Coordinates of C-alpha atoms and ligand atoms in Angstrom, one line a residue:
M1 CA -25.1 4.1 -4.3
N2 CA -23.4 1.0 -3.3
F3 CA -20.6 2.2 -0.9
P4 CA -20.3 -0.7 1.8
K5 CA -21.6 0.2 5.4
N6 CA -17.7 0.1 6.8
F7 CA -16.3 2.2 3.9
L8 CA -13.9 4.4 5.1
W9 CA -14.6 8.1 4.7
G10 CA -12.1 10.6 5.5
G11 CA -9.2 12.5 4.9
A12 CA -5.3 12.7 4.0
V13 CA -2.5 14.7 5.2
A14 CA 1.2 14.5 5.8
A15 CA 3.3 15.5 8.6
N16 CA 5.8 17.4 6.6
Q17 CA 2.8 19.7 5.0
L18 CA 1.2 20.8 8.2
E19 CA 2.9 19.8 11.5
G20 CA 5.4 22.6 11.3
A21 CA 7.7 22.7 14.7
Y22 CA 10.2 21.5 12.1
L23 CA 13.1 21.4 14.8
E24 CA 11.1 21.2 18.1
D25 CA 11.5 18.2 20.8
G26 CA 14.3 17.1 19.4
K27 CA 13.4 16.9 15.7
E28 CA 16.2 17.5 13.1
L29 CA 16.1 18.7 9.3
N30 CA 14.3 16.1 7.3
V31 CA 14.5 16.2 3.2
T32 CA 11.3 18.5 2.9
D33 CA 12.5 21.0 4.9
V34 CA 15.7 21.9 2.9
G35 CA 13.6 23.0 0.1
I36 CA 10.6 24.8 -1.2
G37 CA 8.6 22.2 -3.0
I38 CA 9.8 18.6 -3.6
I39 CA 9.8 19.3 -7.5
S40 CA 12.4 21.9 -6.9
Q41 CA 15.9 21.5 -6.2
P42 CA 17.0 21.1 -2.2
D43 CA 19.2 24.0 -1.0
L44 CA 22.4 22.1 -0.3
K45 CA 25.8 22.8 -1.1
W46 CA 28.9 20.9 -1.4
N47 CA 31.4 21.6 1.2
E48 CA 34.9 21.2 -0.3
T49 CA 36.6 21.0 2.9
T50 CA 34.7 18.2 4.8
E51 CA 33.8 16.9 1.2
K52 CA 29.8 16.5 2.3
W53 CA 26.4 18.1 1.4
E54 CA 25.6 20.5 4.0
P55 CA 22.2 22.4 4.3
S56 CA 22.3 26.0 2.7
L57 CA 18.6 27.7 3.8
D58 CA 18.3 30.6 2.3
P59 CA 17.3 33.7 4.6
D60 CA 15.5 35.7 1.7
K61 CA 13.2 32.3 1.0
V62 CA 10.0 31.5 3.0
Y63 CA 9.9 27.7 3.8
L64 CA 6.4 27.6 4.7
S65 CA 6.5 23.7 5.6
H66 CA 9.0 25.0 8.7
E67 CA 5.9 25.9 10.4
G68 CA 3.1 24.5 8.3
I69 CA -0.2 25.2 9.8
D70 CA 1.2 24.5 13.3
F71 CA -0.7 21.1 13.3
Y72 CA 1.7 20.0 15.7
H73 CA 0.2 22.4 18.4
R74 CA -3.2 22.6 16.9
Y75 CA -4.0 18.9 16.5
K76 CA -7.1 18.9 18.6
E77 CA -8.9 21.6 17.3
D78 CA -8.2 20.4 13.7
L79 CA -9.2 16.7 14.5
E80 CA -12.5 18.1 16.1
L81 CA -12.9 19.9 12.7
M82 CA -12.4 16.4 10.6
A83 CA -14.7 14.5 13.1
G84 CA -17.1 17.4 12.5
M85 CA -17.4 16.0 8.7
G86 CA -18.2 12.7 10.3
F87 CA -14.8 11.2 9.2
K88 CA -14.3 7.5 10.1
A89 CA -10.4 7.9 9.1
F90 CA -7.8 10.2 9.1
R91 CA -4.5 9.7 7.4
T92 CA -1.5 11.5 8.5
S93 CA 2.4 10.1 8.9
I94 CA 4.6 9.6 11.5
S95 CA 7.7 12.2 10.8
W96 CA 10.4 9.6 11.0
G97 CA 12.7 12.2 12.6
R98 CA 10.5 13.0 15.1
I99 CA 11.3 9.4 16.4
F100 CA 14.9 9.1 15.2
P101 CA 16.2 12.7 14.7
K102 CA 19.1 11.7 12.9
G103 CA 18.0 8.3 11.6
D104 CA 20.9 6.2 13.1
E105 CA 20.4 6.4 16.6
K106 CA 19.9 3.3 18.6
E107 CA 17.2 4.6 21.0
P108 CA 14.0 6.5 19.9
N109 CA 13.0 10.0 20.9
E110 CA 10.3 9.3 23.6
V111 CA 8.8 12.8 23.1
G112 CA 8.2 12.3 19.4
L113 CA 6.7 8.6 20.3
K114 CA 4.4 10.5 22.8
F115 CA 3.3 13.1 20.5
Y116 CA 1.7 10.5 18.1
D117 CA 0.3 8.6 21.2
D118 CA -1.6 11.4 21.7
L119 CA -2.4 12.2 18.1
F120 CA -3.7 8.5 17.9
D121 CA -5.9 8.6 21.3
E122 CA -7.3 11.6 20.1
M123 CA -8.4 10.2 16.8
H124 CA -9.9 7.2 18.6
R125 CA -11.6 9.5 21.0
L126 CA -13.3 11.4 17.9
G127 CA -14.2 7.9 16.3
M128 CA -11.6 8.3 13.7
E129 CA -9.4 5.1 12.6
P130 CA -5.6 6.6 11.9
V131 CA -4.4 5.5 8.8
I132 CA -0.5 5.8 8.9
T133 CA 1.9 6.0 6.4
L134 CA 5.6 5.6 7.5
S135 CA 7.2 7.7 5.0
H136 CA 6.0 10.6 3.5
Y137 CA 9.1 12.6 2.2
E138 CA 10.3 12.6 5.6
T139 CA 13.7 11.0 5.5
P140 CA 16.0 12.5 8.0
L141 CA 18.7 14.5 6.2
H142 CA 21.5 13.1 8.3
L143 CA 20.8 10.1 6.5
L144 CA 21.2 11.5 3.0
T145 CA 24.6 13.6 3.8
E146 CA 26.1 11.0 5.7
Y147 CA 25.3 7.3 3.8
G148 CA 23.8 8.5 0.6
G149 CA 20.0 7.7 2.2
W150 CA 18.9 4.7 0.2
L151 CA 21.8 4.4 -2.1
S152 CA 23.4 2.9 0.9
E153 CA 21.9 -1.0 2.1
K154 CA 22.8 0.4 5.8
L155 CA 19.6 2.2 5.5
I156 CA 17.1 -1.0 5.8
D157 CA 18.6 -1.5 9.4
F158 CA 17.8 2.1 10.5
W159 CA 14.6 2.1 9.0
M160 CA 13.8 -1.6 10.4
N161 CA 14.8 -0.1 13.8
Y162 CA 12.4 2.4 13.2
V163 CA 9.4 0.7 11.9
T164 CA 9.9 -2.0 14.6
V165 CA 9.5 0.5 17.4
I166 CA 6.5 2.1 15.8
F167 CA 4.6 -1.3 15.3
N168 CA 5.4 -2.2 19.3
R169 CA 4.3 1.2 20.5
Y170 CA 1.3 1.6 18.6
K171 CA 0.2 -2.1 18.4
G172 CA -3.8 -2.2 18.6
K173 CA -3.6 1.3 18.2
V174 CA -3.0 1.6 14.3
K175 CA -5.0 -1.0 12.1
Y176 CA -3.8 0.5 8.9
Y177 CA -0.3 1.2 7.8
M178 CA 1.4 2.1 4.5
T179 CA 5.1 2.0 3.6
F180 CA 6.5 4.5 1.2
N181 CA 4.2 7.3 -0.1
E182 CA 4.3 7.5 -3.6
I183 CA 7.5 5.6 -4.1
N184 CA 7.0 5.7 -7.6
N185 CA 8.1 9.0 -7.9
I186 CA 11.8 8.0 -6.9
F187 CA 13.3 8.2 -10.6
R188 CA 11.5 11.7 -11.2
M189 CA 12.1 13.0 -7.3
P190 CA 15.1 11.2 -6.2
F191 CA 16.0 13.3 -3.3
A192 CA 12.5 14.2 -1.5
A193 CA 10.4 10.9 -2.6
G194 CA 13.3 8.5 -2.7
G195 CA 15.3 9.9 0.1
L196 CA 18.4 9.5 -2.2
L197 CA 21.6 11.8 -2.5
K198 CA 25.1 11.0 -4.1
I199 CA 27.5 11.5 -1.7
D200 CA 30.7 10.9 -4.0
P201 CA 29.4 13.1 -6.8
K202 CA 31.5 13.9 -9.7
D203 CA 29.6 17.0 -10.4
T204 CA 29.0 19.0 -7.2
S205 CA 27.3 21.9 -9.1
R206 CA 23.6 20.7 -7.7
P207 CA 22.6 17.6 -5.6
N208 CA 22.3 14.2 -7.7
A209 CA 23.5 16.1 -10.8
D210 CA 25.2 12.7 -11.9
L211 CA 22.6 10.1 -10.4
S212 CA 22.2 7.6 -12.7
D213 CA 19.4 5.2 -13.7
K214 CA 21.3 2.2 -12.4
E215 CA 21.6 3.6 -8.8
I216 CA 18.3 4.4 -8.6
Y217 CA 17.5 1.0 -9.3
Q218 CA 19.5 -0.2 -6.8
A219 CA 18.1 2.2 -4.2
T220 CA 14.7 0.9 -5.2
H221 CA 15.8 -2.7 -4.7
Y222 CA 16.9 -1.6 -1.1
I223 CA 14.0 -0.2 -0.7
F224 CA 11.9 -3.3 -1.9
V225 CA 13.7 -5.3 0.6
A226 CA 12.7 -3.0 3.3
N227 CA 9.3 -2.9 2.1
A228 CA 9.1 -6.9 2.7
K229 CA 10.8 -6.7 6.0
T230 CA 8.6 -4.1 6.9
I231 CA 5.5 -6.3 5.9
K232 CA 6.6 -9.3 8.1
A233 CA 7.4 -7.4 11.0
C234 CA 4.1 -5.5 11.0
H235 CA 2.0 -9.2 10.5
T236 CA 4.4 -10.5 13.2
I237 CA 4.3 -8.1 15.7
D238 CA 0.5 -6.8 15.6
P239 CA -1.1 -9.5 13.2
D240 CA -4.5 -7.2 13.3
A241 CA -3.1 -4.6 11.6
K242 CA -3.0 -4.0 7.7
I243 CA -0.1 -3.0 5.7
G244 CA -0.2 -1.5 2.1
C245 CA 1.9 -0.1 -0.5
M246 CA 1.2 3.8 -1.3
L247 CA 1.6 4.9 -5.1
S248 CA 1.0 7.6 -7.3
L249 CA -1.5 5.8 -9.7
S250 CA -2.8 8.7 -11.7
S251 CA -0.1 7.3 -14.5
I252 CA -1.8 4.4 -14.8
A253 CA -4.5 6.2 -16.5
T254 CA -2.3 7.0 -19.1
Y255 CA -4.2 6.9 -22.4
P256 CA -2.6 6.3 -25.9
Y257 CA -3.2 9.2 -28.1
S258 CA -4.3 7.2 -31.0
C259 CA -4.6 3.8 -32.3
N260 CA -1.2 3.9 -33.7
P261 CA 0.7 1.1 -32.0
D262 CA 3.6 3.3 -31.0
D263 CA 1.3 5.3 -29.3
V264 CA -0.6 2.3 -27.8
F265 CA 2.6 0.1 -26.7
G266 CA 4.4 3.5 -25.3
A267 CA 1.7 4.0 -23.4
L268 CA 1.9 0.6 -21.9
Q269 CA 5.8 1.0 -21.4
F270 CA 4.7 4.4 -19.8
Q271 CA 2.3 2.4 -17.4
R272 CA 5.1 0.2 -16.6
K273 CA 7.4 2.6 -14.7
Q274 CA 4.7 2.6 -12.0
K275 CA 3.4 -1.0 -12.7
L276 CA 7.0 -2.0 -11.7
F277 CA 6.3 -0.9 -8.3
L278 CA 2.8 -3.0 -8.0
D279 CA 4.2 -6.0 -9.7
V280 CA 7.2 -6.1 -6.8
M281 CA 5.1 -5.3 -3.7
C282 CA 2.0 -7.0 -4.6
K283 CA 3.0 -9.9 -6.5
G284 CA 6.5 -10.4 -5.0
Q285 CA 8.8 -10.4 -8.1
Y286 CA 10.3 -8.5 -10.9
P287 CA 8.9 -8.4 -14.1
G288 CA 10.5 -9.3 -17.3
Y289 CA 9.7 -5.9 -19.0
V290 CA 12.2 -4.4 -16.3
K291 CA 14.7 -7.1 -16.6
R292 CA 15.1 -6.2 -20.5
I293 CA 15.6 -2.6 -19.4
W294 CA 18.6 -3.8 -17.1
R295 CA 19.8 -6.3 -19.8
E296 CA 19.9 -3.7 -22.7
K297 CA 21.5 -0.9 -20.4
Q298 CA 23.6 -2.9 -17.8
E299 CA 21.3 -1.5 -15.1
E300 CA 20.7 -4.7 -13.2
P301 CA 20.8 -3.8 -9.4
F302 CA 22.9 -6.1 -7.2
M303 CA 20.2 -8.7 -5.7
R304 CA 20.6 -11.9 -3.0
E305 CA 18.8 -14.7 -3.2
E306 CA 17.4 -14.4 0.0
E307 CA 16.4 -10.8 -0.6
L308 CA 14.3 -12.1 -3.7
A309 CA 12.8 -14.7 -1.2
Q310 CA 11.7 -12.1 1.3
I311 CA 10.3 -10.0 -1.6
R312 CA 8.4 -13.1 -3.1
D313 CA 7.0 -14.0 0.7
N314 CA 6.0 -10.8 1.9
T315 CA 3.6 -9.0 -0.4
V316 CA 1.3 -6.1 0.7
D317 CA -2.3 -6.6 2.2
Y318 CA -3.8 -3.8 0.2
I319 CA -3.0 -1.3 -2.5
A320 CA -3.3 2.5 -1.5
F321 CA -2.9 5.2 -4.0
S322 CA -3.1 8.7 -5.1
Y323 CA -5.4 9.6 -8.1
Y324 CA -5.6 13.2 -9.3
R325 CA -5.7 12.9 -13.0
S326 CA -4.9 10.9 -16.2
A327 CA -2.6 11.7 -19.1
V328 CA -2.2 11.3 -22.9
Y329 CA 0.8 9.5 -24.5
K330 CA 2.1 10.1 -28.0
S331 CA 5.0 8.6 -29.4
D332 CA 6.6 11.7 -30.5
G333 CA 5.1 14.2 -27.7
S334 CA 6.4 14.7 -24.1
I335 CA 5.4 13.4 -20.9
T336 CA 6.7 14.2 -17.2
V337 CA 5.7 13.4 -14.1
D338 CA 5.1 15.6 -10.9
T339 CA 3.1 15.4 -7.5
G340 CA -0.1 15.0 -9.4
G341 CA 1.1 12.0 -11.6
A342 CA 1.9 11.9 -15.6
A343 CA 1.4 15.3 -17.5
G344 CA 1.3 14.4 -21.2
I345 CA -0.3 16.4 -24.2
E346 CA -3.7 17.7 -23.9
N347 CA -6.8 15.5 -23.8
P348 CA -9.2 17.1 -26.2
Y349 CA -12.3 14.8 -24.5
L350 CA -12.2 16.1 -21.0
E351 CA -14.1 18.5 -19.3
G352 CA -11.1 20.7 -18.6
C353 CA -8.5 21.5 -15.9
S354 CA -8.2 22.8 -12.5
P355 CA -7.8 26.8 -12.8
K356 CA -4.4 27.8 -13.5
P357 CA -1.5 27.9 -12.8
W358 CA -1.6 24.4 -11.8
C359 CA -4.3 23.1 -14.4
W360 CA -4.5 19.4 -13.8
P361 CA -6.6 17.7 -16.1
I362 CA -10.0 16.6 -14.4
D363 CA -11.0 12.8 -15.3
P364 CA -13.5 11.5 -12.9
K365 CA -13.9 8.4 -15.0
G366 CA -9.7 7.7 -14.9
L367 CA -10.4 6.8 -11.4
R368 CA -12.9 4.1 -12.3
Y369 CA -10.3 2.8 -14.9
V370 CA -7.7 2.8 -12.6
C371 CA -9.6 1.1 -10.1
N372 CA -10.4 -1.5 -12.4
L373 CA -7.2 -2.1 -13.8
L374 CA -5.7 -2.7 -10.5
N375 CA -8.7 -5.1 -9.4
D376 CA -8.4 -7.1 -12.6
E377 CA -4.6 -7.3 -12.3
Y378 CA -3.9 -7.5 -8.4
G379 CA -7.6 -8.6 -6.9
L380 CA -6.2 -6.7 -4.0
P381 CA -8.4 -4.5 -1.6
L382 CA -8.1 -0.9 -2.9
F383 CA -7.9 2.2 -0.9
I384 CA -8.4 5.6 -2.5
V385 CA -6.0 7.4 0.1
E386 CA -5.8 10.9 -2.0
N387 CA -8.1 12.4 -4.3
G388 CA -8.4 16.2 -4.5
I389 CA -8.4 19.4 -6.1
G390 CA -6.1 22.5 -5.3
L391 CA -7.6 25.8 -6.0
D392 CA -6.6 29.7 -5.2
E393 CA -9.1 30.9 -2.9
T394 CA -9.8 34.1 -1.0
P395 CA -12.9 34.5 1.3
D396 CA -15.3 37.3 0.4
E397 CA -16.5 40.0 2.8
N398 CA -18.2 38.0 5.0
G399 CA -15.3 35.4 4.9
K400 CA -17.3 32.5 3.0
I401 CA -15.8 30.5 0.3
A402 CA -18.1 29.3 -2.2
D403 CA -16.1 26.2 -3.4
D404 CA -18.7 24.9 -5.6
F405 CA -15.9 24.0 -8.1
R406 CA -14.4 21.6 -5.1
R407 CA -17.7 20.2 -4.6
K408 CA -18.2 19.2 -8.2
Y409 CA -14.5 17.8 -8.5
V410 CA -15.4 15.3 -5.5
K411 CA -19.0 14.6 -6.7
D412 CA -17.5 13.5 -10.1
H413 CA -14.9 11.4 -8.9
L414 CA -17.1 9.5 -5.9
I415 CA -19.5 8.7 -8.8
Q416 CA -16.9 6.7 -10.4
V417 CA -15.7 5.3 -7.2
N418 CA -19.4 3.9 -6.8
E419 CA -19.2 2.5 -10.1
A420 CA -16.2 1.0 -9.8
I421 CA -17.9 -0.7 -6.8
K422 CA -20.3 -1.9 -8.9
D423 CA -18.0 -3.1 -11.6
G424 CA -16.7 -5.6 -8.5
C425 CA -13.8 -3.7 -7.2
D426 CA -13.1 -3.9 -3.4
I427 CA -12.9 -0.3 -2.2
M428 CA -11.9 0.0 1.5
G429 CA -12.3 3.8 1.5
Y430 CA -11.8 7.2 0.3
L431 CA -9.6 9.9 2.0
Y432 CA -10.0 13.2 0.3
W433 CA -6.3 14.8 0.0
G434 CA -5.9 17.9 2.0
P435 CA -9.3 18.4 4.0
I436 CA -7.6 21.4 5.5
D437 CA -5.3 23.7 3.6
V438 CA -1.8 22.6 3.9
V439 CA 1.6 23.7 2.4
S440 CA 1.9 22.1 -1.3
A441 CA 4.1 19.1 -1.8
G442 CA 5.0 19.8 -5.1
T443 CA 5.6 23.9 -5.0
G444 CA 5.9 24.3 -1.1
E445 CA 3.2 26.8 -1.3
M446 CA 0.3 27.9 0.8
R447 CA -1.8 29.5 -2.5
K448 CA -2.7 25.9 -3.7
R449 CA -5.6 24.9 -1.2
Y450 CA -7.1 21.6 -0.9
G451 CA -9.3 22.1 2.1
F452 CA -13.0 21.7 3.5
V453 CA -11.1 24.0 5.9
Y454 CA -9.4 27.3 5.2
V455 CA -6.3 28.3 7.1
D456 CA -5.3 31.8 7.2
R457 CA -1.9 31.7 6.2
F458 CA -0.1 33.1 2.8
N459 CA 2.7 32.4 0.5
D460 CA 4.8 34.7 2.3
G461 CA 4.4 33.3 5.7
T462 CA 2.1 36.0 7.2
G463 CA -1.6 34.8 8.2
S464 CA -3.0 34.2 11.8
L465 CA -3.5 30.5 10.9
E466 CA -7.1 30.9 12.2
R467 CA -9.5 28.1 10.6
S468 CA -12.7 28.4 8.9
K469 CA -15.1 26.4 7.2
K470 CA -15.6 26.5 3.4
D471 CA -19.0 25.9 1.9
S472 CA -17.9 22.3 0.9
Y473 CA -17.7 21.4 4.5
E474 CA -21.1 20.7 5.3
W475 CA -21.8 19.0 1.9
F476 CA -18.9 16.4 2.5
K477 CA -20.0 15.8 6.0
D478 CA -23.8 15.2 4.5
V479 CA -22.3 12.8 1.8
I480 CA -20.5 10.7 4.7
A481 CA -23.7 10.8 6.8
T482 CA -25.6 9.5 4.0
N483 CA -23.1 6.8 3.0
G484 CA -22.9 8.4 -0.3
E485 CA -26.4 8.4 -0.9
N486 CA -26.7 12.3 -1.0
L487 CA -24.2 12.9 -3.5
E488 CA -26.5 14.1 -5.9
D489 CA -27.9 16.9 -4.1
Ligands
BGP501 C1 1.0 14.0 -3.5 C2 1.3 14.0 -2.3 C3 0.9 14.7 -1.4 C4 0.0 15.8 -1.6 C5 -0.4 15.8 -3.5 C6 -1.0 17.1 -4.0 O1 2.0 13.4 -4.5 O2 1.4 12.3 -1.6 O3 1.8 15.2 -0.3 O4 0.6 17.3 -1.8 O5 0.3 14.9 -3.9 O6 0.3 17.6 -4.8 P1 0.4 19.1 -4.6 O7 0.7 19.6 -3.1 O8 1.9 19.5 -5.2 O9 -0.6 20.0 -5.2

């Protein structure tokens, strides 16, 4: 095995999926608080009198993310469990709304800052490096209902106020930052992944019913500007910290269905929908292929010369990404995107998919393929900050969960990570997604469990919240302890 000595083994979660305490200590609603899973419609309604969108939480629905797994109050116990596996790093996000509850305040909320201070101190005490996402589907709702979220240029200033506070406060405590989680999902999930809301809608039947691609390109441009400014602020305030982009890159492994040039070129065009984000954030410029789209569809965003210069001069230190599965592109087939990446037509060469109802194709070699493509094209360090498998699991009569399926999934993917390292890719670490069961991002359910640690909580909101170790826990611990040598056992 070729994992480097300083390889960052660990796990990843996000504040909105596990903290709970959704209205505690000053926090107000954010984009994920008003829905059940980010692939469904948010619960907002148009108020004809005020002419604004407002939350319309349904008393008959169970919003599991409101309580999450109560990490906000139980983080010490949970971090002990993570440290028990020997984690070198733990990724979570700072919930923007804990620091700026509405998002447009001038002064931060000290209670929120203190929470993350304590959290990071605890991680250090347990020997884990905090890996921090600045925005993981947690834009304060007020910024959307009042300004339209990132459809407004004003968001750049609110965001910069937030990240400047963070870099100053946690200087020396956080070495690895990421800007916007999976921001390449903005076209598919503009509300939660992008933080966009049309506040002058013609169609009020549902939020963002008449949001156009041109508007999404404009918002994306503002986000790219914010990304560049954030990198600059991070490097200036805390020169020892590294900052990366974070993208869902399963879709880089989009394979052509056949050697029909339409399939091959179509697959390339589909990959480019993701590569656009890499090209801008890693190479500092808009690629020709997007300019053609803008030209032909009249979708070019308004961009100032100085913004393009900022984007050019401030590129990321590393590429952080999630990888769950690969997809197959057929020119006359359909291809969609969800939290796992692209979903195209079935690949007959793969061993299978994760158990139903999710059925995400399992393709470990796709991860090696993605690493290699990224390495060849961008030459930057790579950080695998999400990879994992969600299963519907119930403890047996002895309280045991024999999750061999998960063990095999992780083992097979790590073998390919090792191959990618041998291929010459500079891989900083591997953070398993959801080392403890959390609320699913896509469907908002508890039933889809990723953890090495089981949490007693169910879709109907019942459960004791008690934690217990699944069989994979000891196995992953051994993998880390041997720096990957014991993978095959
Ligand atoms: C990614 C998200 C995570 C996570 C993961 C698994 O898109 O960054 O937040 O949840 O997907 O997705 P899901 O929870 O829908 O299974």
